[in-house]
């Protein structure tokens, strides 16, 4: 059974992510310290809340360098929601440095009339660079978002999906080598989200042991 | 254009659905988890559970219900009713709820909104506002009072000002119920809905009064609500989520398309002891 490590650093709700992965037949273990990573085939970095407290908690758990090492040595990782934003170098939401695994910064969603913030609800993905998360010719995928900020990657080739917010297109999912992340919640996006997680899991399982 | 949401609301007490639900082929019309799965498969965008008993002994049952729901449904769900402390919020979010809804306790202890938002993020703190139109002389601008304790007690707070205040305190969403409209099926209070939507920048869920699709369409367009909460209209089998969504899409509103009509219902969760 594929063992997925779920980074448990006290930011938000791990339950639904764990359930979604378990439903797909993988084993999920909580990762509260670096040592627990070694037994995992891949990691998931979830998270809801604000950027600075999240980085602070990762720092307190002494997980920042281990996460960088994990990804730097080809380890597979999926960020979800705030977990996507933390992969970047920093955020307009806070002062702290991010994990800096991806180049770019996280910016506030543009204030737009009749567009509530947070952006909360379902939206169709606009395909970008194809990836295992969103392969070419994927039918329109409606997924569930809750966010007030979105990543602005320097290398736009890493954007595998965008979403329309007001007059802007903002980052919905990224993929760069072994690092993937969704701004939306695949674990809360019905059958479409489950399929996306299944594709990611298959890709993890396809990796040489 | 942000997609509008259709949100079925289930009133529960001691782990059971309170109002009877009239669905074809239901194994157990009172099982909230089975109903939640049905609405999920039908294309509901989110779900709300309101614990209307909110009794002390019922709390454990509610937490169990949340846990079982979280195992079975694949869409976000909110739980409200009798949540009075950060520990209460923590317990329900840990059990798998995506958001909690605070009502009387937000009026009693506004700091709870802030504490919850700081700890878990504003996106999971919904403040529910029960409002009733104030009796005013003819010609006066309309105004609404905030009621608590299931509509029995007038707080004297102005609903629009209170909405502004709870958002400033950290609420990420407002669940706005018109007490005048609730249960009447005479339509949402569009004036109230629009007044609150225009006062805050967070999403507002309109609730209370839906009797037909025209009412839902009006709440989402004229009322400018981000979402419509539906109870008896769905539970009584008057309309299905699929019918509502198909009709609203035809009217040019933006929504997640409903599930294909012939899709089999989601597998039932394993039977559980009550």
Short mmCIF file of N, CA, C and O in Angstrom, two decimals, chain B residues 47-165:
data_model
loop_
_atom_site.label_atom_id
_atom_site.label_comp_id
_atom_site.label_asym_id
_atom_site.label_seq_id
_atom_site.Cartn_x
_atom_site.Cartn_y
_atom_site.Cartn_z
N UNK B 47 -23.28 21.72 1.86
CA UNK B 47 -24.37 21.31 2.75
C UNK B 47 -24.25 22.07 4.06
O UNK B 47 -23.14 22.45 4.46
N UNK B 48 -25.39 22.28 4.70
CA UNK B 48 -25.39 22.86 6.03
C UNK B 48 -26.20 21.95 6.95
O UNK B 48 -27.30 21.52 6.61
N UNK B 49 -25.63 21.65 8.11
CA UNK B 49 -26.36 20.94 9.17
C UNK B 49 -26.59 21.92 10.30
O UNK B 49 -25.64 22.54 10.79
N UNK B 50 -27.85 22.08 10.71
CA UNK B 50 -28.13 22.91 11.88
C UNK B 50 -28.68 22.02 12.98
O UNK B 50 -29.70 21.36 12.81
N UNK B 51 -27.96 22.02 14.09
CA UNK B 51 -28.41 21.25 15.25
C UNK B 51 -29.43 22.10 15.99
O UNK B 51 -29.05 23.02 16.72
N UNK B 52 -30.71 21.82 15.79
CA UNK B 52 -31.72 22.71 16.36
C UNK B 52 -32.00 22.40 17.82
O UNK B 52 -32.57 23.21 18.53
N UNK B 53 -31.63 21.20 18.27
CA UNK B 53 -31.80 20.90 19.68
C UNK B 53 -30.64 21.49 20.47
O UNK B 53 -30.83 22.13 21.50
N UNK B 54 -29.43 21.30 19.92
CA UNK B 54 -28.21 21.83 20.52
C UNK B 54 -28.16 21.53 22.02
O UNK B 54 -27.77 22.35 22.83
N UNK B 55 -28.63 20.35 22.38
CA UNK B 55 -28.61 19.97 23.78
C UNK B 55 -27.23 19.47 24.16
O UNK B 55 -26.43 19.09 23.30
N UNK B 56 -26.98 19.49 25.44
CA UNK B 56 -25.68 19.09 25.93
C UNK B 56 -25.38 17.63 25.56
O UNK B 56 -24.33 17.31 25.03
N UNK B 57 -26.36 16.76 25.83
CA UNK B 57 -26.13 15.34 25.57
C UNK B 57 -26.11 15.03 24.07
O UNK B 57 -25.55 14.03 23.65
N UNK B 58 -26.74 15.94 23.29
CA UNK B 58 -26.78 15.71 21.85
C UNK B 58 -25.46 16.03 21.16
O UNK B 58 -25.26 15.71 19.99
N UNK B 59 -24.56 16.68 21.87
CA UNK B 59 -23.32 17.15 21.25
C UNK B 59 -22.45 15.99 20.75
O UNK B 59 -21.91 16.04 19.64
N UNK B 60 -22.34 14.95 21.54
CA UNK B 60 -21.53 13.80 21.13
C UNK B 60 -22.12 13.18 19.87
O UNK B 60 -21.39 12.80 18.96
N UNK B 61 -23.45 13.11 19.83
CA UNK B 61 -24.12 12.57 18.66
C UNK B 61 -23.81 13.43 17.44
O UNK B 61 -23.59 12.92 16.35
N UNK B 62 -23.83 14.75 17.64
CA UNK B 62 -23.55 15.67 16.53
C UNK B 62 -22.13 15.46 16.01
O UNK B 62 -21.90 15.42 14.80
N UNK B 63 -21.19 15.32 16.92
CA UNK B 63 -19.79 15.12 16.51
C UNK B 63 -19.67 13.81 15.72
O UNK B 63 -18.98 13.74 14.69
N UNK B 64 -20.37 12.78 16.18
CA UNK B 64 -20.38 11.51 15.43
C UNK B 64 -20.97 11.70 14.04
O UNK B 64 -20.45 11.17 13.06
N UNK B 65 -22.06 12.45 14.00
CA UNK B 65 -22.71 12.71 12.71
C UNK B 65 -21.75 13.42 11.76
O UNK B 65 -21.65 13.08 10.58
N UNK B 66 -21.03 14.41 12.29
CA UNK B 66 -20.08 15.15 11.47
C UNK B 66 -19.00 14.21 10.96
O UNK B 66 -18.62 14.24 9.78
N UNK B 67 -18.52 13.34 11.83
CA UNK B 67 -17.47 12.40 11.43
C UNK B 67 -17.96 11.49 10.31
O UNK B 67 -17.26 11.29 9.32
N UNK B 68 -19.15 10.95 10.46
CA UNK B 68 -19.68 10.05 9.43
C UNK B 68 -19.95 10.78 8.12
O UNK B 68 -19.73 10.24 7.05
N UNK B 69 -20.42 12.02 8.25
CA UNK B 69 -20.66 12.81 7.04
C UNK B 69 -19.34 13.07 6.31
O UNK B 69 -19.26 12.93 5.09
N UNK B 70 -18.33 13.43 7.07
CA UNK B 70 -17.03 13.74 6.47
C UNK B 70 -16.45 12.53 5.76
O UNK B 70 -15.74 12.67 4.76
N UNK B 71 -16.76 11.35 6.26
CA UNK B 71 -16.26 10.15 5.60
C UNK B 71 -16.96 9.91 4.27
O UNK B 71 -16.40 9.33 3.35
N UNK B 72 -18.20 10.35 4.19
CA UNK B 72 -19.03 9.95 3.05
C UNK B 72 -19.16 11.02 1.96
O UNK B 72 -19.24 10.68 0.80
N UNK B 73 -19.22 12.29 2.33
CA UNK B 73 -19.51 13.28 1.29
C UNK B 73 -18.22 13.88 0.71
O UNK B 73 -17.19 13.91 1.37
N UNK B 74 -18.33 14.36 -0.53
CA UNK B 74 -17.15 14.87 -1.22
C UNK B 74 -17.25 16.37 -1.47
O UNK B 74 -16.50 16.92 -2.26
N UNK B 75 -18.22 17.03 -0.83
CA UNK B 75 -18.36 18.49 -0.97
C UNK B 75 -18.25 19.13 0.43
O UNK B 75 -18.38 18.44 1.43
N UNK B 76 -18.02 20.43 0.48
CA UNK B 76 -17.86 21.08 1.79
C UNK B 76 -19.16 21.10 2.58
O UNK B 76 -20.24 21.16 1.99
N UNK B 77 -19.04 21.03 3.90
CA UNK B 77 -20.24 21.20 4.71
C UNK B 77 -19.98 22.00 5.98
O UNK B 77 -18.87 22.00 6.52
N UNK B 78 -21.04 22.70 6.38
CA UNK B 78 -21.01 23.60 7.52
C UNK B 78 -21.88 23.02 8.62
O UNK B 78 -22.92 22.44 8.33
N UNK B 79 -21.46 23.21 9.88
CA UNK B 79 -22.26 22.75 11.00
C UNK B 79 -22.52 23.92 11.94
O UNK B 79 -21.61 24.69 12.25
N UNK B 80 -23.78 24.08 12.34
CA UNK B 80 -24.13 25.16 13.25
C UNK B 80 -25.08 24.68 14.32
O UNK B 80 -25.65 23.60 14.24
N UNK B 81 -25.23 25.53 15.35
CA UNK B 81 -26.17 25.23 16.42
C UNK B 81 -25.46 24.97 17.73
O UNK B 81 -24.79 23.95 17.88
N UNK B 82 -25.58 25.89 18.66
CA UNK B 82 -25.08 25.66 20.00
C UNK B 82 -23.57 25.65 20.16
O UNK B 82 -23.06 25.10 21.13
N UNK B 83 -22.85 26.26 19.22
CA UNK B 83 -21.39 26.31 19.34
C UNK B 83 -21.02 27.57 20.11
O UNK B 83 -21.28 28.67 19.63
N UNK B 84 -20.44 27.39 21.30
CA UNK B 84 -20.25 28.55 22.16
C UNK B 84 -18.82 28.83 22.57
O UNK B 84 -18.57 29.75 23.35
N UNK B 85 -17.87 28.05 22.06
CA UNK B 85 -16.48 28.25 22.50
C UNK B 85 -15.53 27.81 21.40
O UNK B 85 -15.92 27.11 20.48
N UNK B 86 -14.27 28.23 21.55
CA UNK B 86 -13.26 27.80 20.59
C UNK B 86 -13.11 26.28 20.64
O UNK B 86 -12.94 25.62 19.61
N UNK B 87 -13.25 25.71 21.84
CA UNK B 87 -13.17 24.25 21.95
C UNK B 87 -14.29 23.59 21.14
O UNK B 87 -14.08 22.55 20.50
N UNK B 88 -15.47 24.19 21.19
CA UNK B 88 -16.60 23.66 20.43
C UNK B 88 -16.33 23.71 18.93
O UNK B 88 -16.66 22.78 18.19
N UNK B 89 -15.73 24.81 18.49
CA UNK B 89 -15.36 24.95 17.07
C UNK B 89 -14.34 23.88 16.71
O UNK B 89 -14.47 23.17 15.71
N UNK B 90 -13.31 23.78 17.56
CA UNK B 90 -12.22 22.83 17.30
C UNK B 90 -12.75 21.41 17.16
O UNK B 90 -12.37 20.68 16.24
N UNK B 91 -13.65 21.05 18.06
CA UNK B 91 -14.18 19.69 18.07
C UNK B 91 -14.87 19.35 16.75
O UNK B 91 -14.66 18.27 16.18
N UNK B 92 -15.67 20.29 16.24
CA UNK B 92 -16.43 20.02 15.02
C UNK B 92 -15.53 20.06 13.79
O UNK B 92 -15.69 19.24 12.87
N UNK B 93 -14.57 20.97 13.76
CA UNK B 93 -13.65 21.01 12.62
C UNK B 93 -12.77 19.77 12.61
O UNK B 93 -12.50 19.19 11.56
N UNK B 94 -12.33 19.35 13.78
CA UNK B 94 -11.51 18.14 13.88
C UNK B 94 -12.28 16.93 13.39
O UNK B 94 -11.72 16.03 12.78
N UNK B 95 -13.59 16.92 13.69
CA UNK B 95 -14.41 15.78 13.27
C UNK B 95 -14.64 15.79 11.77
O UNK B 95 -15.11 14.79 11.21
N UNK B 96 -14.32 16.90 11.10
CA UNK B 96 -14.39 16.89 9.64
C UNK B 96 -15.27 17.95 9.03
O UNK B 96 -15.38 18.02 7.80
N UNK B 97 -15.92 18.81 9.84
CA UNK B 97 -16.69 19.91 9.26
C UNK B 97 -15.72 20.87 8.58
O UNK B 97 -14.59 21.05 9.02
N UNK B 98 -16.17 21.48 7.49
CA UNK B 98 -15.31 22.45 6.80
C UNK B 98 -15.48 23.85 7.37
O UNK B 98 -14.57 24.65 7.33
N UNK B 99 -16.70 24.12 7.85
CA UNK B 99 -16.97 25.43 8.44
C UNK B 99 -17.90 25.23 9.63
O UNK B 99 -18.62 24.24 9.70
N UNK B 100 -17.88 26.19 10.53
CA UNK B 100 -18.87 26.21 11.60
C UNK B 100 -19.66 27.50 11.49
O UNK B 100 -19.16 28.51 11.00
N UNK B 101 -20.91 27.43 11.92
CA UNK B 101 -21.77 28.59 11.87
C UNK B 101 -22.11 29.02 13.29
O UNK B 101 -22.58 28.23 14.10
N UNK B 102 -21.83 30.29 13.59
CA UNK B 102 -22.09 30.84 14.92
C UNK B 102 -23.26 31.79 14.83
O UNK B 102 -23.34 32.59 13.90
N UNK B 103 -24.17 31.72 15.80
CA UNK B 103 -25.34 32.58 15.74
C UNK B 103 -25.48 33.34 17.05
O UNK B 103 -24.86 34.40 17.24
N UNK B 104 -26.23 32.78 18.01
CA UNK B 104 -26.41 33.46 19.30
C UNK B 104 -25.07 33.73 19.98
O UNK B 104 -24.88 34.79 20.60
N UNK B 105 -24.16 32.77 19.86
CA UNK B 105 -22.89 32.92 20.58
C UNK B 105 -22.07 34.08 20.03
O UNK B 105 -21.29 34.69 20.76
N UNK B 106 -22.24 34.40 18.74
CA UNK B 106 -21.52 35.55 18.18
C UNK B 106 -22.05 36.85 18.77
O UNK B 106 -21.30 37.79 19.01
N UNK B 107 -23.37 36.88 19.04
CA UNK B 107 -23.96 38.07 19.66
C UNK B 107 -23.50 38.19 21.11
O UNK B 107 -23.10 39.25 21.59
N UNK B 108 -23.51 37.03 21.79
CA UNK B 108 -23.16 37.00 23.21
C UNK B 108 -21.68 37.28 23.41
O UNK B 108 -21.27 38.01 24.29
N UNK B 109 -20.86 36.64 22.56
CA UNK B 109 -19.40 36.73 22.70
C UNK B 109 -18.77 37.03 21.34
O UNK B 109 -18.27 36.13 20.68
N UNK B 110 -18.81 38.29 20.91
CA UNK B 110 -18.25 38.60 19.58
C UNK B 110 -16.79 38.18 19.43
O UNK B 110 -16.35 37.85 18.32
N UNK B 111 -16.05 38.13 20.55
CA UNK B 111 -14.65 37.72 20.48
C UNK B 111 -14.47 36.31 19.95
O UNK B 111 -13.41 35.96 19.44
N UNK B 112 -15.52 35.51 20.09
CA UNK B 112 -15.44 34.13 19.62
C UNK B 112 -15.22 34.09 18.10
O UNK B 112 -14.50 33.23 17.58
N UNK B 113 -15.83 35.03 17.40
CA UNK B 113 -15.67 35.10 15.93
C UNK B 113 -14.19 35.36 15.62
O UNK B 113 -13.58 34.68 14.78
N UNK B 114 -13.63 36.31 16.33
CA UNK B 114 -12.23 36.67 16.11
C UNK B 114 -11.30 35.51 16.47
O UNK B 114 -10.39 35.17 15.72
N UNK B 115 -11.57 34.91 17.63
CA UNK B 115 -10.70 33.82 18.08
C UNK B 115 -10.76 32.65 17.09
O UNK B 115 -9.73 32.07 16.74
N UNK B 116 -11.96 32.33 16.62
CA UNK B 116 -12.11 31.23 15.66
C UNK B 116 -11.42 31.53 14.35
O UNK B 116 -10.74 30.66 13.78
N UNK B 117 -11.57 32.76 13.88
CA UNK B 117 -10.96 33.13 12.60
C UNK B 117 -9.44 33.14 12.71
O UNK B 117 -8.73 32.71 11.79
N UNK B 118 -8.92 33.62 13.85
CA UNK B 118 -7.46 33.64 14.02
C UNK B 118 -6.90 32.23 14.03
O UNK B 118 -5.86 31.96 13.45
N UNK B 119 -7.63 31.35 14.71
CA UNK B 119 -7.11 30.00 14.89
C UNK B 119 -7.24 29.17 13.62
O UNK B 119 -6.35 28.42 13.26
N UNK B 120 -8.38 29.28 12.94
CA UNK B 120 -8.66 28.37 11.83
C UNK B 120 -8.80 29.05 10.48
O UNK B 120 -8.98 28.39 9.47
N UNK B 121 -8.76 30.36 10.47
CA UNK B 121 -8.96 31.09 9.21
C UNK B 121 -10.40 31.55 9.08
O UNK B 121 -11.32 30.84 9.48
N UNK B 122 -10.55 32.74 8.49
CA UNK B 122 -11.89 33.33 8.35
C UNK B 122 -12.80 32.45 7.49
O UNK B 122 -14.01 32.45 7.67
N UNK B 123 -12.20 31.70 6.57
CA UNK B 123 -13.01 30.94 5.61
C UNK B 123 -13.86 29.88 6.30
O UNK B 123 -14.83 29.42 5.73
N UNK B 124 -13.52 29.48 7.52
CA UNK B 124 -14.34 28.44 8.14
C UNK B 124 -15.23 29.00 9.25
O UNK B 124 -15.89 28.24 9.95
N UNK B 125 -15.29 30.32 9.39
CA UNK B 125 -16.18 30.91 10.39
C UNK B 125 -17.34 31.62 9.68
O UNK B 125 -17.18 32.68 9.08
N UNK B 126 -18.49 30.98 9.75
CA UNK B 126 -19.71 31.56 9.19
C UNK B 126 -20.47 32.19 10.35
O UNK B 126 -20.57 31.58 11.41
N UNK B 127 -20.97 33.40 10.15
CA UNK B 127 -21.88 33.93 11.17
C UNK B 127 -23.29 33.92 10.60
O UNK B 127 -23.55 34.44 9.51
N UNK B 128 -24.18 33.25 11.34
CA UNK B 128 -25.58 33.19 10.94
C UNK B 128 -26.32 34.35 11.57
O UNK B 128 -26.17 34.61 12.77
N UNK B 129 -27.08 35.06 10.76
CA UNK B 129 -27.86 36.20 11.25
C UNK B 129 -29.33 35.93 10.95
O UNK B 129 -29.70 35.73 9.80
N UNK B 130 -30.13 35.89 12.02
CA UNK B 130 -31.58 35.76 11.87
C UNK B 130 -32.17 37.17 11.98
O UNK B 130 -32.04 37.80 13.04
N UNK B 131 -32.79 37.64 10.92
CA UNK B 131 -33.26 39.03 10.91
C UNK B 131 -34.75 39.11 10.66
O UNK B 131 -35.32 38.28 9.95
N UNK B 132 -35.35 40.10 11.28
CA UNK B 132 -36.78 40.34 11.10
C UNK B 132 -36.97 41.83 10.80
O UNK B 132 -36.33 42.68 11.40
N UNK B 133 -37.85 42.11 9.85
CA UNK B 133 -38.11 43.48 9.43
C UNK B 133 -38.68 44.29 10.60
O UNK B 133 -39.61 43.85 11.28
N UNK B 134 -38.10 45.45 10.84
CA UNK B 134 -38.54 46.30 11.96
C UNK B 134 -39.84 47.01 11.57
O UNK B 134 -39.99 47.43 10.43
N UNK B 135 -40.74 47.12 12.53
CA UNK B 135 -41.99 47.85 12.28
C UNK B 135 -41.69 49.35 12.30
O UNK B 135 -41.27 49.89 13.32
N UNK B 136 -41.88 49.99 11.16
CA UNK B 136 -41.55 51.42 11.06
C UNK B 136 -42.73 52.15 10.44
O UNK B 136 -43.53 51.57 9.72
N UNK B 137 -42.80 53.45 10.70
CA UNK B 137 -43.88 54.23 10.08
C UNK B 137 -43.77 54.19 8.54
O UNK B 137 -42.67 54.03 8.02
N UNK B 138 -44.90 54.33 7.88
CA UNK B 138 -44.90 54.29 6.42
C UNK B 138 -43.93 55.33 5.88
O UNK B 138 -43.84 56.44 6.41
N UNK B 139 -43.20 54.95 4.85
CA UNK B 139 -42.28 55.88 4.21
C UNK B 139 -40.88 55.84 4.77
O UNK B 139 -39.95 56.34 4.15
N UNK B 140 -40.70 55.24 5.95
CA UNK B 140 -39.35 55.17 6.53
C UNK B 140 -38.53 54.12 5.77
O UNK B 140 -39.09 53.16 5.24
N UNK B 141 -37.21 54.33 5.71
CA UNK B 141 -36.34 53.35 5.05
C UNK B 141 -36.41 52.03 5.81
O UNK B 141 -36.48 52.04 7.04
N UNK B 142 -36.40 50.90 5.11
CA UNK B 142 -36.53 49.61 5.81
C UNK B 142 -35.31 49.32 6.69
O UNK B 142 -34.22 49.78 6.41
N UNK B 143 -35.57 48.57 7.76
CA UNK B 143 -34.48 48.16 8.64
C UNK B 143 -34.86 46.81 9.24
O UNK B 143 -36.03 46.44 9.27
N UNK B 144 -33.85 46.09 9.70
CA UNK B 144 -34.07 44.74 10.20
C UNK B 144 -33.37 44.56 11.54
O UNK B 144 -32.24 45.02 11.72
N UNK B 145 -34.03 43.88 12.46
CA UNK B 145 -33.44 43.58 13.77
C UNK B 145 -32.87 42.18 13.77
O UNK B 145 -33.41 41.28 13.13
N UNK B 146 -31.80 42.00 14.55
CA UNK B 146 -31.19 40.67 14.70
C UNK B 146 -31.87 39.95 15.87
O UNK B 146 -31.95 40.50 16.97
N UNK B 147 -32.33 38.75 15.60
CA UNK B 147 -32.95 37.91 16.63
C UNK B 147 -32.02 36.75 16.98
O UNK B 147 -31.26 36.27 16.14
N UNK B 148 -32.10 36.30 18.23
CA UNK B 148 -31.35 35.10 18.64
C UNK B 148 -32.31 34.14 19.33
O UNK B 148 -33.50 34.42 19.47
N UNK B 149 -31.72 33.04 19.79
CA UNK B 149 -32.50 31.98 20.46
C UNK B 149 -33.65 31.52 19.58
O UNK B 149 -34.82 31.52 19.98
N UNK B 150 -33.31 31.17 18.34
CA UNK B 150 -34.30 30.63 17.43
C UNK B 150 -35.39 31.62 17.10
O UNK B 150 -36.51 31.22 16.81
N UNK B 151 -35.07 32.90 17.13
CA UNK B 151 -36.04 33.92 16.72
C UNK B 151 -36.91 34.41 17.86
O UNK B 151 -37.83 35.20 17.64
N UNK B 152 -36.62 34.00 19.09
CA UNK B 152 -37.49 34.39 20.20
C UNK B 152 -37.06 35.71 20.83
O UNK B 152 -37.86 36.36 21.49
N UNK B 153 -35.79 36.07 20.65
CA UNK B 153 -35.31 37.24 21.38
C UNK B 153 -34.73 38.28 20.42
O UNK B 153 -33.81 38.00 19.66
N UNK B 154 -35.29 39.49 20.50
CA UNK B 154 -34.78 40.60 19.69
C UNK B 154 -33.58 41.21 20.40
O UNK B 154 -33.68 41.65 21.53
N UNK B 155 -32.44 41.23 19.72
CA UNK B 155 -31.24 41.78 20.34
C UNK B 155 -31.22 43.31 20.25
O UNK B 155 -30.41 43.95 20.90
N UNK B 156 -32.05 43.85 19.35
CA UNK B 156 -32.00 45.29 19.12
C UNK B 156 -30.88 45.72 18.19
O UNK B 156 -30.77 46.88 17.83
N UNK B 157 -30.05 44.75 17.77
CA UNK B 157 -28.97 45.07 16.83
C UNK B 157 -29.57 45.26 15.44
O UNK B 157 -30.51 44.55 15.05
N UNK B 158 -29.00 46.18 14.68
CA UNK B 158 -29.40 46.36 13.29
C UNK B 158 -28.67 45.31 12.44
O UNK B 158 -27.45 45.17 12.52
N UNK B 159 -29.43 44.59 11.61
CA UNK B 159 -28.85 43.44 10.90
C UNK B 159 -27.70 43.86 9.97
O UNK B 159 -26.68 43.16 9.89
N UNK B 160 -27.86 44.98 9.29
CA UNK B 160 -26.82 45.40 8.33
C UNK B 160 -25.56 45.83 9.10
O UNK B 160 -24.44 45.44 8.74
N UNK B 161 -25.75 46.58 10.17
CA UNK B 161 -24.60 47.01 10.97
C UNK B 161 -23.92 45.80 11.62
O UNK B 161 -22.68 45.72 11.68
N UNK B 162 -24.71 44.85 12.08
CA UNK B 162 -24.16 43.64 12.71
C UNK B 162 -23.37 42.83 11.69
O UNK B 162 -22.30 42.30 11.99
N UNK B 163 -23.87 42.75 10.48
CA UNK B 163 -23.15 42.02 9.43
C UNK B 163 -21.78 42.66 9.21
O UNK B 163 -20.76 41.96 9.15
N UNK B 164 -21.77 43.99 9.12
CA UNK B 164 -20.49 44.69 8.95
C UNK B 164 -19.55 44.38 10.11
O UNK B 164 -18.37 44.13 9.92
N UNK B 165 -20.14 44.39 11.29
CA UNK B 165 -19.31 44.19 12.49
C UNK B 165 -18.72 42.76 12.52
O UNK B 165 -17.54 42.60 12.82
#
